[in-house]
Coordinates of C-alpha atoms in Angstrom, one line a residue:
Chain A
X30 CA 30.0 -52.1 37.4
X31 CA 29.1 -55.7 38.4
X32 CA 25.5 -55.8 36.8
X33 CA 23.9 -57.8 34.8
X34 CA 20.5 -57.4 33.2
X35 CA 18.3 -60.9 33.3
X36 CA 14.9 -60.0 31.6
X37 CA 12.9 -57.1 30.2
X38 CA 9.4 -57.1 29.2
X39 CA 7.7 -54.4 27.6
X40 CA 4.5 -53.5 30.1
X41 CA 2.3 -50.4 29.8
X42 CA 4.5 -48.7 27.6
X43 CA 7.5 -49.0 29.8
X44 CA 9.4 -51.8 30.8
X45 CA 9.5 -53.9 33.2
X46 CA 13.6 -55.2 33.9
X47 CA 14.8 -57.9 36.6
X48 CA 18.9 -57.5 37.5
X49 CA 21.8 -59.1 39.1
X50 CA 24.5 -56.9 40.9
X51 CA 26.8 -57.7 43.7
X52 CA 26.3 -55.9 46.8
X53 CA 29.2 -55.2 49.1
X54 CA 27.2 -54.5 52.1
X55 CA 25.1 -58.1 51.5
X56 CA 28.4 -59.4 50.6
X57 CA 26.6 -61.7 47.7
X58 CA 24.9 -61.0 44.3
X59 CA 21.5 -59.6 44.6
X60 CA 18.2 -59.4 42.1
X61 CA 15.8 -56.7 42.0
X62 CA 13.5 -55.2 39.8
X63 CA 12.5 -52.0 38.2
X64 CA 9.9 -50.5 36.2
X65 CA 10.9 -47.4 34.1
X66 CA 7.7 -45.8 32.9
X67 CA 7.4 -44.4 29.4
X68 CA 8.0 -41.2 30.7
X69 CA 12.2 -42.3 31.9
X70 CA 14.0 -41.2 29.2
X71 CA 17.7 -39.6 29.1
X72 CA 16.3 -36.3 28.9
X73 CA 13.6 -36.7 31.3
X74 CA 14.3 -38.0 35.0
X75 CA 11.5 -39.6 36.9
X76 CA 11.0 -40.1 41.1
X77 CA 11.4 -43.8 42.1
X78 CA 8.5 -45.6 44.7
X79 CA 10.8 -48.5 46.4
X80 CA 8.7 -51.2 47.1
X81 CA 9.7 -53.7 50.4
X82 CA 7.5 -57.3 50.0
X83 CA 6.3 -59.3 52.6
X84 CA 7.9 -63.2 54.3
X85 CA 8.8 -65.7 51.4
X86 CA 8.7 -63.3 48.5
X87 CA 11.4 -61.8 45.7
X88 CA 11.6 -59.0 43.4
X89 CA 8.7 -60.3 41.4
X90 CA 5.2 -60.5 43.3
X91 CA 4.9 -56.8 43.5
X92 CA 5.8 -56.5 39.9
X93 CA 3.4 -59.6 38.6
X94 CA 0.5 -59.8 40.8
X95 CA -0.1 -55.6 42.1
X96 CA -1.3 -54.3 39.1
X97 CA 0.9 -51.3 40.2
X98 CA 2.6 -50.6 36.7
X99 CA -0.6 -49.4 34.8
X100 CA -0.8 -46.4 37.6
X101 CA 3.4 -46.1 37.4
X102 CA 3.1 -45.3 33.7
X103 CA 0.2 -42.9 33.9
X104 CA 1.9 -40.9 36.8
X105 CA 5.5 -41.3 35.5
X106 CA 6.9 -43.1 38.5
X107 CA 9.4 -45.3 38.3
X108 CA 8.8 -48.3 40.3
X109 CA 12.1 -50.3 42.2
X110 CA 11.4 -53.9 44.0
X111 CA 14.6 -55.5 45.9
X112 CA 14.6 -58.9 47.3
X113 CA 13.6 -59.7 51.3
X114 CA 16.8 -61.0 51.9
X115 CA 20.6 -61.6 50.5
X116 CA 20.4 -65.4 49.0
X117 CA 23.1 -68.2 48.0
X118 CA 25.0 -70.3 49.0
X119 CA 26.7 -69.4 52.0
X120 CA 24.4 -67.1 53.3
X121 CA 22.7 -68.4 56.9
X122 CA 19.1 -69.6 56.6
X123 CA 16.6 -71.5 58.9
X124 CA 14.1 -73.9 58.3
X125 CA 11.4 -71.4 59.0
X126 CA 9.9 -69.6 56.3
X127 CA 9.9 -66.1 59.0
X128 CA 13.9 -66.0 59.3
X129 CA 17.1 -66.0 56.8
X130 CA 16.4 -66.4 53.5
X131 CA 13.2 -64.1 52.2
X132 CA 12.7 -62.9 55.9
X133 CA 15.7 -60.5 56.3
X134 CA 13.4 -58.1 58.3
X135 CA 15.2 -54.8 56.9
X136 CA 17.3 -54.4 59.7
X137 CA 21.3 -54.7 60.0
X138 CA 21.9 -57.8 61.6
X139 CA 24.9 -57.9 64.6
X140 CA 24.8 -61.6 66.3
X141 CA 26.7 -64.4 64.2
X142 CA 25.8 -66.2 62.2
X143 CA 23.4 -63.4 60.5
X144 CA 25.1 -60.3 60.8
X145 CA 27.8 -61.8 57.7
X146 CA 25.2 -61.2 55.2
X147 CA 22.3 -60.0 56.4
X148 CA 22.5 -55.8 56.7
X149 CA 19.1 -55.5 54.4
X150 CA 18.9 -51.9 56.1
X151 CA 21.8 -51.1 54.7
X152 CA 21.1 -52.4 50.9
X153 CA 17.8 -50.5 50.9
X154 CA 18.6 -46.8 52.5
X155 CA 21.8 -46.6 50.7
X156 CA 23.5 -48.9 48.5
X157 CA 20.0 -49.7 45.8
X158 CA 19.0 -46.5 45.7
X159 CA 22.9 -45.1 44.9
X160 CA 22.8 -48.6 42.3
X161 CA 19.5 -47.2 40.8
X162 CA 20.3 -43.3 40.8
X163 CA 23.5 -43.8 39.4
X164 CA 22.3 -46.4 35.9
X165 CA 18.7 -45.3 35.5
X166 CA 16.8 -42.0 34.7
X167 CA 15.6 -41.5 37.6
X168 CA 15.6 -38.2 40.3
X169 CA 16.1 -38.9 43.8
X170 CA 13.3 -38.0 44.7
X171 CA 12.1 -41.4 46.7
X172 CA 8.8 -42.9 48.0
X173 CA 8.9 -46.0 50.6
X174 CA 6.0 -48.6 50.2
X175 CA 6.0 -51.9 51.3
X176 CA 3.5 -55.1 52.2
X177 CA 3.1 -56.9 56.1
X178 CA 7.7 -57.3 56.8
X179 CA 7.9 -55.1 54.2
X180 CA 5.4 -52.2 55.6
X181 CA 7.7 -52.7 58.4
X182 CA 10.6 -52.0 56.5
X183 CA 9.3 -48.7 55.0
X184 CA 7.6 -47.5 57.9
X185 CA 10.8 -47.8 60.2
X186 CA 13.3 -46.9 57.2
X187 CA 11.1 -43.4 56.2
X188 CA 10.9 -42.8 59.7
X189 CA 14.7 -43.1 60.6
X190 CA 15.1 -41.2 57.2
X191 CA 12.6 -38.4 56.6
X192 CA 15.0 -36.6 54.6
X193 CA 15.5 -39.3 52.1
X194 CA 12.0 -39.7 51.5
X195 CA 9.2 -37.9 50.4
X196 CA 6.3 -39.9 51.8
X197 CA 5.7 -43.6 52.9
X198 CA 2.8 -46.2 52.5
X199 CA 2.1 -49.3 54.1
X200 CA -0.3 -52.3 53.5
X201 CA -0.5 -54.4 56.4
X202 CA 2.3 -53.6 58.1
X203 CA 4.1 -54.9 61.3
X204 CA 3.7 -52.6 63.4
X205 CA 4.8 -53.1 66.2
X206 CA 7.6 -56.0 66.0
X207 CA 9.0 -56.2 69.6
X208 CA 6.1 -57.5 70.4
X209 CA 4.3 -59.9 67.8
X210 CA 5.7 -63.5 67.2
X211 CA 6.9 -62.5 63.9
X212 CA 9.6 -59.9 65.1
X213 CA 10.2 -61.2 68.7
X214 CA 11.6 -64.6 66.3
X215 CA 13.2 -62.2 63.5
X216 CA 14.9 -59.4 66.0
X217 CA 16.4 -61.9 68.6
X218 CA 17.9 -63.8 65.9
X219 CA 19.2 -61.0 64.1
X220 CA 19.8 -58.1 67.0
X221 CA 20.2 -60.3 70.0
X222 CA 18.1 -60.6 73.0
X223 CA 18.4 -57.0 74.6
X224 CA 15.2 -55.6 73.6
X225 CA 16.7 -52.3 73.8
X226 CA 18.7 -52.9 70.5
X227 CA 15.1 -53.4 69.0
X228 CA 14.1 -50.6 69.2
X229 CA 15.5 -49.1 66.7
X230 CA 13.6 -51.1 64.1
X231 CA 10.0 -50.6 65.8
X232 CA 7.5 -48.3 64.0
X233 CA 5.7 -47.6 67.1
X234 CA 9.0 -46.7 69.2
X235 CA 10.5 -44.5 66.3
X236 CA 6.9 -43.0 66.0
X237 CA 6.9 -41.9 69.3
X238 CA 10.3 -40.0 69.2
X239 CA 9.6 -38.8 65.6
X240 CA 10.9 -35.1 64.8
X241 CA 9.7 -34.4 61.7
X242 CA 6.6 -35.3 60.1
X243 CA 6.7 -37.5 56.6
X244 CA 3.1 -37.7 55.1
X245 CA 2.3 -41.6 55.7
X246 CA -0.8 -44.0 54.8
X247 CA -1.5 -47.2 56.3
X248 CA -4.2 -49.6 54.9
X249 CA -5.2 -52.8 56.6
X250 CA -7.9 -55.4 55.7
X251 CA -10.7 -56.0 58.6
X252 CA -10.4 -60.1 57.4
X253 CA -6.8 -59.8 58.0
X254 CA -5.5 -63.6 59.5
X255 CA -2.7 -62.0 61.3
X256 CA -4.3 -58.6 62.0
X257 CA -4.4 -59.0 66.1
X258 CA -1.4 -61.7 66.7
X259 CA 0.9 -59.9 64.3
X260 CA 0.0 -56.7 62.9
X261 CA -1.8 -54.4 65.2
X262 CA -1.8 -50.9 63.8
X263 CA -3.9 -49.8 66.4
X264 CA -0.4 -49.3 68.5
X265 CA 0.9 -47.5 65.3
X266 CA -2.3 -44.7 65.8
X267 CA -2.3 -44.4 69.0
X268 CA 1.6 -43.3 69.1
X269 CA 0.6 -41.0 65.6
X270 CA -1.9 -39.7 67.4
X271 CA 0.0 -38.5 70.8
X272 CA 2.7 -36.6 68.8
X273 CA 0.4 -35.4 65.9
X274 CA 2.2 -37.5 63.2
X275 CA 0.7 -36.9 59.4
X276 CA -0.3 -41.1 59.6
X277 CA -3.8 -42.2 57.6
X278 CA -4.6 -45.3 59.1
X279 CA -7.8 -46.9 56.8
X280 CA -9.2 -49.8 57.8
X281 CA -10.7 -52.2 54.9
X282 CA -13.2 -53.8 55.5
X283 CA -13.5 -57.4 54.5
X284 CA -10.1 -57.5 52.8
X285 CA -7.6 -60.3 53.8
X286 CA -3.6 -60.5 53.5
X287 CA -3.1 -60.8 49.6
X288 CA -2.2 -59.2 46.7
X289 CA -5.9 -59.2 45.8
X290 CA -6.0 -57.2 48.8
X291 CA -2.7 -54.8 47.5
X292 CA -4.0 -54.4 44.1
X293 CA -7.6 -53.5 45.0
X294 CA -6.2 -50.2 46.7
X295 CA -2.4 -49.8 45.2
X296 CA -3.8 -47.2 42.6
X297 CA -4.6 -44.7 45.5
X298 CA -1.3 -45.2 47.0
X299 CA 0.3 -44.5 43.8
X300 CA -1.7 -41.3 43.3
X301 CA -0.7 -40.5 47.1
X302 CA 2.9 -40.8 46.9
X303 CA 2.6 -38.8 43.5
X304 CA 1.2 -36.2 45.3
X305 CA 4.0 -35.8 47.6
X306 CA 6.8 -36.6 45.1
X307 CA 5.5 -33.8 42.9
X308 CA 6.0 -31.1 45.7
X309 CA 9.8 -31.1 45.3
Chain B
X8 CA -24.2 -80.7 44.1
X9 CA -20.4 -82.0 44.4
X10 CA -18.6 -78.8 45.0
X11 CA -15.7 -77.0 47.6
X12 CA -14.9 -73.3 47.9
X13 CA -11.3 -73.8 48.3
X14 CA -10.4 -69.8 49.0
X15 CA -12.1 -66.7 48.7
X16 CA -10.4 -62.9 48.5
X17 CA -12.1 -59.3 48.6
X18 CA -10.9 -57.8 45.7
X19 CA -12.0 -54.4 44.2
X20 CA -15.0 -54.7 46.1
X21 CA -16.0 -58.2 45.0
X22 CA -14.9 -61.9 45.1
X23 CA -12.0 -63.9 43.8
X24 CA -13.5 -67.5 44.6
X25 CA -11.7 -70.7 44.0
X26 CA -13.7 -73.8 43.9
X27 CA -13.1 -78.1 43.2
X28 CA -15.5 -79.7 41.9
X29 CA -16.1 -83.2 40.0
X30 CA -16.5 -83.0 36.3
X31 CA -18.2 -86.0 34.9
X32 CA -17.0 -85.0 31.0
X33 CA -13.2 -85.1 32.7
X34 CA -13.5 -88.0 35.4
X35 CA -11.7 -86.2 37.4
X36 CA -11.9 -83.5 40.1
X37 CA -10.9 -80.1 38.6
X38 CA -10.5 -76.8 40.2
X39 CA -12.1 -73.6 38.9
X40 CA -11.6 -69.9 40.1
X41 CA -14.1 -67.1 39.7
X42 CA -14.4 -63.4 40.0
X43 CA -17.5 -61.7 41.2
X44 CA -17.7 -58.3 40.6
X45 CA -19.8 -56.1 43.2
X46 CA -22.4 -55.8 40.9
X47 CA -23.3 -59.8 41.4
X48 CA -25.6 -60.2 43.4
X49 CA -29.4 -62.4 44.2
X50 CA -30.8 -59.6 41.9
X51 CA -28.7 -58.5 39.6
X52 CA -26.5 -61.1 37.5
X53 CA -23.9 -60.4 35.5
X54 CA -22.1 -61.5 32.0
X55 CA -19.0 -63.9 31.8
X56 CA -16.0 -63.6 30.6
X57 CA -14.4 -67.2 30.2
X58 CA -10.4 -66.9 30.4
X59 CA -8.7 -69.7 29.1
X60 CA -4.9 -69.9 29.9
X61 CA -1.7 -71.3 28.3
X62 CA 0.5 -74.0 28.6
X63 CA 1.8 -74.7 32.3
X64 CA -1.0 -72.4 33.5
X65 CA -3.5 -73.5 36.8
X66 CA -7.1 -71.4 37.3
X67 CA -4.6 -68.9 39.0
X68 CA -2.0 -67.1 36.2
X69 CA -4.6 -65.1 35.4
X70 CA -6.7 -63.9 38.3
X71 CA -3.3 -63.2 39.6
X72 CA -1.4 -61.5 37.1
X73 CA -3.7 -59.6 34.6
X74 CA -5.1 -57.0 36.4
X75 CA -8.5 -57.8 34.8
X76 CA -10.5 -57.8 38.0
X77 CA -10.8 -53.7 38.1
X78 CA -11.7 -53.4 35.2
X79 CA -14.5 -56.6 35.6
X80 CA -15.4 -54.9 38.7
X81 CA -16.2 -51.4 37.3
X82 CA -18.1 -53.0 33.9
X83 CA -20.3 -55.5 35.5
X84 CA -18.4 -58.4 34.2
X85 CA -17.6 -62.0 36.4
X86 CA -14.9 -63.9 34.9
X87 CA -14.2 -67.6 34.9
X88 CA -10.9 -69.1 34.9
X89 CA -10.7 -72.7 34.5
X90 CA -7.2 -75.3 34.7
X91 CA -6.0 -76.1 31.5
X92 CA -6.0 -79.7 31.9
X93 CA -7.3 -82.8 33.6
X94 CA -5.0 -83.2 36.9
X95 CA -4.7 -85.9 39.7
X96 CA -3.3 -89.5 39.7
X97 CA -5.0 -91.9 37.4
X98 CA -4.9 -89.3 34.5
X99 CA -2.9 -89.7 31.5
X100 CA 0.7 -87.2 31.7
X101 CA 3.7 -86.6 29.4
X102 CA 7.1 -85.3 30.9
X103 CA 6.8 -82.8 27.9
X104 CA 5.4 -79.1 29.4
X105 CA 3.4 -79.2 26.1
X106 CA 1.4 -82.3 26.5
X107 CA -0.3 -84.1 29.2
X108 CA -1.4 -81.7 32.4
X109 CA -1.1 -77.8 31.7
X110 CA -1.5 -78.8 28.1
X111 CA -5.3 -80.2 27.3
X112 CA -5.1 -78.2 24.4
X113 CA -9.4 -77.7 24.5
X114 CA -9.6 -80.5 22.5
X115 CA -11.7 -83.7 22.9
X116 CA -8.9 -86.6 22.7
X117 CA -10.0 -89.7 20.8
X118 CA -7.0 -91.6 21.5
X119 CA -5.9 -94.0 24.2
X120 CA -4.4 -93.2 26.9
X121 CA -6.2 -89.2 26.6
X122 CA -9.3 -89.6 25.9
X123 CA -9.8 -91.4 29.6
X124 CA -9.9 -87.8 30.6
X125 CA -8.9 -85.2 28.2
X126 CA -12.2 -83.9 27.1
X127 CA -11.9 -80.3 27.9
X128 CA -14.0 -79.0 24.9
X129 CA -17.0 -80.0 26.2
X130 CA -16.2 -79.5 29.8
X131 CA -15.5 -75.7 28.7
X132 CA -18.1 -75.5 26.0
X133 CA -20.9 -77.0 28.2
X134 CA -20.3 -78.5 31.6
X135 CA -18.7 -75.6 33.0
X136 CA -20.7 -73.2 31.9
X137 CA -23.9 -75.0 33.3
X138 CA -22.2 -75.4 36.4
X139 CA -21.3 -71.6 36.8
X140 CA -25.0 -70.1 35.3
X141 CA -26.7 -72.9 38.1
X142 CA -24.8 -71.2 41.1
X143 CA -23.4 -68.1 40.5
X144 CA -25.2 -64.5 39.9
X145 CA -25.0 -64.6 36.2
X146 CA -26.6 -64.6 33.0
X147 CA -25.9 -66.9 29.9
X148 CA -24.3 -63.9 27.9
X149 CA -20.8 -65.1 27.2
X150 CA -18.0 -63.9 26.1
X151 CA -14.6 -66.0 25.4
X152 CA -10.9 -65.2 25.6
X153 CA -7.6 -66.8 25.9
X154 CA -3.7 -66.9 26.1
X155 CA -1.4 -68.9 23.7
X156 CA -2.9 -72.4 24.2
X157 CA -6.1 -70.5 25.1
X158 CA -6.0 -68.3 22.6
X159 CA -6.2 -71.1 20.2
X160 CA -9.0 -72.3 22.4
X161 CA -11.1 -69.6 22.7
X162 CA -10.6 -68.9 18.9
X163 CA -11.8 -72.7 18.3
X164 CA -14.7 -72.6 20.6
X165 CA -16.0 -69.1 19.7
X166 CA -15.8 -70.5 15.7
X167 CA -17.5 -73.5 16.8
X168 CA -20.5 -72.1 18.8
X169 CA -21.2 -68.3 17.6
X170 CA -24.9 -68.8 19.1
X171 CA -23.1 -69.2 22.3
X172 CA -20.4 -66.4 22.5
X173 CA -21.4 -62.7 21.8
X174 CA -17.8 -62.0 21.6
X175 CA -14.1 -63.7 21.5
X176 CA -10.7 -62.2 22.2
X177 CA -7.3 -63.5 22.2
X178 CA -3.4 -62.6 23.2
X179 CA -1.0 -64.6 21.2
X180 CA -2.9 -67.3 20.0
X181 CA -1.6 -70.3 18.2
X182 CA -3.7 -69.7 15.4
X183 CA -3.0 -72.4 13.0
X184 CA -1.8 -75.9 15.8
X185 CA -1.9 -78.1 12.6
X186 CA 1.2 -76.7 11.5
X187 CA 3.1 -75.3 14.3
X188 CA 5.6 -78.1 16.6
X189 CA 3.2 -77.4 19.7
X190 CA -0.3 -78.3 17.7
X191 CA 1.5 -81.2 15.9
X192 CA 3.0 -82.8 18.9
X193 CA -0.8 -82.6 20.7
X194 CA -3.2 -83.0 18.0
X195 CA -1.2 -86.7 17.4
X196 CA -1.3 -88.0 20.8
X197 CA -4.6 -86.7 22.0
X198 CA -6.5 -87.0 18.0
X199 CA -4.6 -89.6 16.2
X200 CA -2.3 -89.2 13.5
X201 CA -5.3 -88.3 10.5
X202 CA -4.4 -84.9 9.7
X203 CA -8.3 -84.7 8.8
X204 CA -9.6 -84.6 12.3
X205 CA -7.4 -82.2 13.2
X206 CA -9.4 -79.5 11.3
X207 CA -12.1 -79.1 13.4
X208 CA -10.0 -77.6 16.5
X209 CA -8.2 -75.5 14.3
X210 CA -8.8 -71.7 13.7
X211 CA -7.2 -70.9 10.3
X212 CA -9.7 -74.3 9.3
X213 CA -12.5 -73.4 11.5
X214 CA -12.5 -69.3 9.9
X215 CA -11.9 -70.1 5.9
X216 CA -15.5 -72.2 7.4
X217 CA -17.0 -69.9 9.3
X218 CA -21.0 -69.1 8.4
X219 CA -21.4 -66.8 11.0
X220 CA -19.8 -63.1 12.1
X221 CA -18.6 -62.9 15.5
X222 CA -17.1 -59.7 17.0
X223 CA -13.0 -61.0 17.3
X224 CA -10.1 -59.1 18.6
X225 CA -6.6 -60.7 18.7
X226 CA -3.5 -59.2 20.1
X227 CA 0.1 -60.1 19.2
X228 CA 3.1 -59.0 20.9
X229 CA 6.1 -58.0 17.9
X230 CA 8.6 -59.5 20.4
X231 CA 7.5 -62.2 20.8
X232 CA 9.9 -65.6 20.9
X233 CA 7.2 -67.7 19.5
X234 CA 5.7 -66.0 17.0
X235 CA 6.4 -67.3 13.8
X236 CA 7.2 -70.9 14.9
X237 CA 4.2 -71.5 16.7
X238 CA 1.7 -68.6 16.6
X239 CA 1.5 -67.3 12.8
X240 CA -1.2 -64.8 13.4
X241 CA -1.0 -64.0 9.4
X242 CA -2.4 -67.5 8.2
X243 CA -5.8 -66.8 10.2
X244 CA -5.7 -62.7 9.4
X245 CA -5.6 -64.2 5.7
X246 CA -8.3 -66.8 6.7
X247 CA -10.6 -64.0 7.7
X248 CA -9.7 -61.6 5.2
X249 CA -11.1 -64.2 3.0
X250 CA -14.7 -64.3 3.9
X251 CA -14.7 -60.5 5.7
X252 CA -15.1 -62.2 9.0
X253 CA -14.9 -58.9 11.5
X254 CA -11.4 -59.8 13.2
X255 CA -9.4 -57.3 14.0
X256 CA -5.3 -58.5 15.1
X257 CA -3.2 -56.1 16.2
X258 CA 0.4 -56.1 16.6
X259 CA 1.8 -54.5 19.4
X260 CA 5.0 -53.3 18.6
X261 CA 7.6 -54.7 21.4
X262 CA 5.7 -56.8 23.6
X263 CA 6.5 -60.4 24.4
X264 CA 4.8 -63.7 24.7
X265 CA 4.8 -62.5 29.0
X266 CA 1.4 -61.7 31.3
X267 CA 3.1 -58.3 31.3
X268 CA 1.6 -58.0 27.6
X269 CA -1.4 -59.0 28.8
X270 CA -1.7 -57.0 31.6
X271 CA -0.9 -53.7 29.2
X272 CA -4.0 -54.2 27.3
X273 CA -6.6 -56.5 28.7
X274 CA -8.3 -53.1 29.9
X275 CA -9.0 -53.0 25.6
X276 CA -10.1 -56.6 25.7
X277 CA -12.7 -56.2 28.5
X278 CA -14.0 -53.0 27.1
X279 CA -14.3 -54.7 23.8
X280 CA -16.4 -57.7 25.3
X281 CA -18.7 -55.3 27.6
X282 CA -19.4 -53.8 24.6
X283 CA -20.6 -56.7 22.6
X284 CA -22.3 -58.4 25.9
X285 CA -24.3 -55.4 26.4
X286 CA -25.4 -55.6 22.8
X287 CA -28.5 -58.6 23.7

């Protein structure tokens, strides 16, 4: 197996490990991140939280600034954090910091140049999680989490996927990316101008067609920047709320778009997801 | 009163603040950041925490990475992070990540071209702390703590002023910089080559000294890549053993020199200071 193993750091008891793998479906070499709480040992398999971050980041803001490992090792949940896009050289970028590299949106790209590299859908419902389920000690028993792009991404992935997952949380998510600047850039780049084909990817559209309820919690600060222009969870309830859908929408007040923001609250979506691994 | 709030952030209820303002001690302008917790307020001020960081570091590694601020916010504590250095054009630099900016070392430099600027023991020991008790919520108790570089500083300041501090803490300090590569190479450039004035910013010299009991808690990660060039928690241990100075060190068996070891136990640290601030 093409992996390579770049750091570890001993945190909470656990540890806290950054690797290199090449992923065929990316067609480059990838980094991402786990933390194995005390509790992962060969005799003792733990459920894994995946973690999707937001424009511009890697596999390490979650894990430095969340504050999410302290809760991971009390709970015995291991903790996985991919990158936002496929990187190097030869991979299409723009100068933007909301497209190509660290903006890959967590969809499967089809119009050139994008769709050589960037099938980030792909990488996170299937290949990572077979990567991480076949090297760690971990169940397969999954959670979806994931910050603004990357609330996206889990919202959309645990929607199209309620089977894989066992429950899905959100901090300022996209909600509604057809129609916000962020996604109307990032979709026609990556799935071409029919707005049709974008549907796929849109939280509030697979809401609305949802079969099969997945518990889901949303939080979102009230001092948000890009809480009207961009975010807009308000869609997000109203479509929860027409079909009945298990969605906790909590609105914080005061709290902006940071990590300060993601950490004040991250313990309660740890014990949330707990609560829904530990049912299976 | 010469002063900017640069950012601020909700976080566990209260404020992450970053401010510039112009120190007189330094020359320069210099950049603070500051956590409020929600018990701040008009009528009820709170006890500081003063975090000094390590080499490289800004007012930033460790409001972002040490997951200090919930446990600040449930014991009443704010917490002040200065820079670790004089910065901006006009002041003295080395290419060297160890001298120059990032690297003041919380020393008072006597030699040209440093001690233009390089004065950060009094800026933390006095102007800073007049500054914050003048416009912040907060009382005059004080407790001290550090990283690496700050270790050694918050060791060396706490030793120095015991009337000031009711308590001091550090994570791998360099505990005896007269005779480790990173305390030789910035004791010469910013005190001169006279091995004699080096003493008084040194811990191992400033404990075998030390008139005065302070409550003292150091940490020390076993995996650690600097330990025994640069760190050599064992000289002051011995130092304090000597004259039953209450210091407690503690090696942690695995951790590294990473803010992932001081994530794991700065809950112990700010438990231990709210103990010792609640004491007057």
């Amino acid at each position: 197996m093409n992996i390579e193993n770049l750091s570890q750091n001993k945190s909470f008891d656990g540890w806290h490990k950054q690797y290199r793998h090449h992923s065929s479906r990316l067609n480059c070499d990838m980094r991402f991140a786990i933390y194995l709480p005390p509790q992962a040992t060969a005799d003792n398999i733990v459920p894994v939280l995946y973690w999707l971050s937001g424009l511009t980041c890697t596999d390490e803001n979650f894990m430095q600034k969340a504050g999410a490992q302290k809760i991971a090792a009390e709970l015995g949940i291991a903790i996985v954090a991919p990158d936002t896009s496929p990187r190097g050289e030869g991979v299409a970028d723009d100068s933007g910091y909301d497209l190509g590299m660290g903006a890959g949106f967590y969809v499967n790209a089809t119009e050139a140049p994008w769709r050589d590299h960037y099938q980030m859908y792909d990488y996170i419902v299937t290949e990572l999680p077979d990567l991480i389920e076949s090297l760690f000690p971990v169940t397969t028993q999954r959670a979806i989490a994931g910050h603004s792009m990357g609330g996206h991404g889990a919202l959309t992935i645990a929607l199209k996927n309620p089977d894989r997952y066992c429950s899905v949380s959100a901090f300022s998510p996209i909600c509604n990316p057809s129609n916000c600047p962020w996604g109307e850039k990032a979709f026609s780049a990556y799935l071409g101008k029919d707005r049709e084909a974008w549907k796929q990817y849109d939280a509030c559209e697979l809401m609305e067609q949802a079969t099969q309820p997945l518990p889901a919690l949303v939080d979102q600060g009230s001092a948000d920047n890009f809480l009207t222009e961009q975010l807009m969870p308000d869609r997000l309830e109203s479509a929860a709320r027409h079909i009945n859908f298990p969605l906790e929408i909590r609105i914080q007040e005061g709290y902006d778009h940071s990590y300060y923001f993601i950490a004040s609250f991250i313990e309660e979506h740890m014990r949330f997801h707990a609560q829904h691994l530990c049912e299976h």
